[in-house]
Amino acid sequence: MDYRYPPDTLPFRMEVRQWLQHNLDEELRGLSNRGALNPEQLDALRRWNRKLADAGYAAISWPAEYGGRAAGVMEQVVLAEEMHRAEAPAALNPIGLANIAPSIMAWGTEEQKRTLLPRMQRGDDIWCQGFSEPGAGSDLASLRCRAVLDGDHFIVNGQKVWNTLGHLADYCELLVRTDPDAPKHQGITCLLVDMHLPGITVKPLTTLTGEDEFSEIFFEDVRAPTSALLGPVNQGWQVAMTTLSNERAGVANLHLGVRKKIARLIQAAREREVDGLPVSRDPIARQQLARVYLYGEYQKALADVCIAGELNGRPPGAESSITKQSWSDIEQLIGETSASVLGAEAQRGDWGDNRLYSRATSIAGGTTQINKNIIARRVLGLPKD
Amino acid sequence: MDTHCTEQQEAFRATLRRFLEEKAGTGFTRQRWDEDEPMTADVWQSMTALGVTGLLIPEQADGIGGPMSDMGVVMEELGRVAHPGPCWSSCVGASSAAAIFQLDTLLRALAGGSQTATLALEEPGGRFTCWQHAHLAVVDNTLTGTKIQVPDAIGADHLFVTSANGVYLVATDAPGLTITPTECIDGSRRFAEVRFENVAGTPLGDNAQLAPVIDRMLVALCADGLGAAQRALELAVAYASERRQFGQRIGSFQAIQHLCADMLQQLELGRAGLHYALWAQDAGDPCEAHRAAVMCKAYAAETYPQIGASAIQIFGGAGFTWEYDIQLFYKRLLSTQITWGGSEVWLEELAALVIDGEAPPITVE
């Protein structure tokens, strides 16, 4: 057992830290890539993304032939830690870089790889995913958005929802039904659709935080060329499920955000006084703060198990399956703790927003309940009957 | 960097598991349940032969000089069978204490399995985390007063006793000393009240010198709890995969599946924190070793009883019987929770470290 990072990660850490010191402008620090970005924010993020890409930091886990450095888990972890430490904004194409690009690399034509991937990496094109529909959420494979082949075009009709960055997107990784008679997983096709085509309407979807974070996308007789096809017709499910083999660093880094919030919450409790005493002296508040701190630290310990698993060539185990939902539990525990420790301060500003936003963590990317079904069957081997 | 046990540790685990399943499984635990003395001579001799009694004892005192991460493997395996012997108190606690105070003769006796010893720390009305501020009176190296919840005192040959005047070593057959068993819902653990009336003791040093021993014992107790919780989950999953109601296996119901998934999440988070804490005991930074031990106990006390309770729930009526083993693990997890203070006590200790002080992050970045 050894919990120390390998010593050879240190030079890369120092390289990244120095680069960030010289290249991260003050106005970019802490800039969010969430919600409806105004034009100045978008412009700033685009410039930042290009800088990252030109320095080779935008997609380090990608293979070298696509402009990455085939970085292993340790480099990915170190980069994420340093970006977090410097409060650098996240990349403009988080879903594109982590989720869509692996599918293009695995299934795309040479033309698709050559034209789409470099622009995605630089943030020149913004990408969204068109997966969920009003009637297809957790049961994604029941999606109904139709595409019918007409000569050298697919005619697309239907509606998508929960599209992060949809209002800004230049491209969409779109799942459509091409064979309504096949079993539901086998009649789906993946298209890389140009979002500027006629017949596409994007409407903002206002979330309960009051932000236009997502979009709804409507397709009305949209003519997408067959060159937009990614992978074989009716194999879109396999295409969409492609991930990078070294992707464990993504969930392993979830602790970074929560631990920073927990440190801020403890500091806020030290500064807030009730009846002349800091809240951090209140016995009940101390229990709650210590508990949320403990869970934050354990999320890091769990991340170390994931990292070490990849580093030592073990297949993902139970730790990988529970990481996302334990993170979501902590995000929500931070929300509840802020309410009881900070009082009215927790119903405004960042703390208020944080508490509301924490509800999304157990829904987005697969609900906690679906995840538990999967854990019960695949990890614990409980029967389906 | 690796958070997993080494191949040698896994081989050691397999040997221990085979021995415990064959010679000292839950049948043995049940057989010893109502006995004052938890152990039998032949099982203890086997534990010595397997290297358990000498594991933490330095090589120059006939021990193995192993790390806490090895002892973590032992404790997890003992927890899996709710083992009743004095390993926690003697092989972890007294052995570590004897090494700190360089008690060579005692170390050899402990390593060879001919003697056991334990720590007498708690006093009536005290919160465990104040253990360093003991009140037991000492006049001319004779001790007077009461210690409670002393683990495995019956059967032990020596006691490490904290007092107003530091740590003393006391022989259990010393005149003026009485040991009375204390009731515990978990019959796989033994506690006793120890009364001292002018009992002669040997002064060893300051109470604070035991601090690393306490941290090791906290982590070892949680490793035992993790083993018991793991076994509880395994038994619950196996039962849910066989038991049929409404014409189907109950493990196919989402209500049962989600309970099991919750248990797995609690267990794996616990394992991650436990392995970190075991490593921290060996890594040489006392502040970090303490912080990790405190987190470990707070987490185990709050969470492991829930795993046991969920397991009982999945067994339904069968879980409420004496016959099924699941009750043994539930009780083991309850005593893991309560021994040396529940989550409230250890969350407050954690608050003192991280809210009043500035604790470092878990990894130096």
mmCIF file of C-alpha atoms in Angstrom, chain B residues 36 40-41 63 69 80 82 96 106 120 129 176 199 203 210 230 237 246 254 259 277 297 300-301 303 310 318 323 328:
data_model
loop_
_atom_site.group_PDB
_atom_site.id
_atom_site.type_symbol
_atom_site.label_atom_id
_atom_site.label_comp_id
_atom_site.label_asym_id
_atom_site.label_seq_id
_atom_site.Cartn_x
_atom_site.Cartn_y
_atom_site.Cartn_z
ATOM 1 C CA ASP B 36 -16.182 -15.689 30.458
ATOM 2 C CA THR B 40 -9.382 -21.730 23.714
ATOM 3 C CA ALA B 41 -5.752 -22.754 23.978
ATOM 4 C CA GLY B 63 8.126 -10.916 16.517
ATOM 5 C CA SER B 69 -1.469 -2.704 6.753
ATOM 6 C CA ARG B 80 -15.708 -11.780 8.886
ATOM 7 C CA ALA B 82 -16.949 -12.235 14.475
ATOM 8 C CA SER B 96 2.158 -1.751 20.344
ATOM 9 C CA LEU B 106 6.420 -8.972 27.827
ATOM 10 C CA ALA B 120 -7.443 -0.116 30.847
ATOM 11 C CA THR B 129 -11.457 11.215 23.531
ATOM 12 C CA GLY B 176 -6.301 -5.705 45.441
ATOM 13 C CA VAL B 199 -2.676 -2.247 43.573
ATOM 14 C CA PRO B 203 5.357 3.208 36.124
ATOM 15 C CA LEU B 210 -0.034 5.798 24.163
ATOM 16 C CA GLN B 230 -18.558 -7.096 4.126
ATOM 17 C CA VAL B 237 -26.963 -10.843 -1.266
ATOM 18 C CA PHE B 246 -44.473 -13.910 -5.156
ATOM 19 C CA GLN B 254 -35.697 -3.029 -6.769
ATOM 20 C CA LEU B 259 -30.784 -1.514 -0.199
ATOM 21 C CA ALA B 277 -5.845 5.067 7.494
ATOM 22 C CA LYS B 297 -13.871 5.612 13.564
ATOM 23 C CA ALA B 300 -17.469 3.233 10.932
ATOM 24 C CA ALA B 301 -19.557 4.235 13.945
ATOM 25 C CA THR B 303 -22.284 3.744 8.855
ATOM 26 C CA SER B 310 -30.116 -3.436 6.257
ATOM 27 C CA ALA B 318 -35.038 -15.211 9.453
ATOM 28 C CA GLU B 323 -30.214 -19.495 14.130
ATOM 29 C CA LEU B 328 -23.798 -12.165 14.863
#
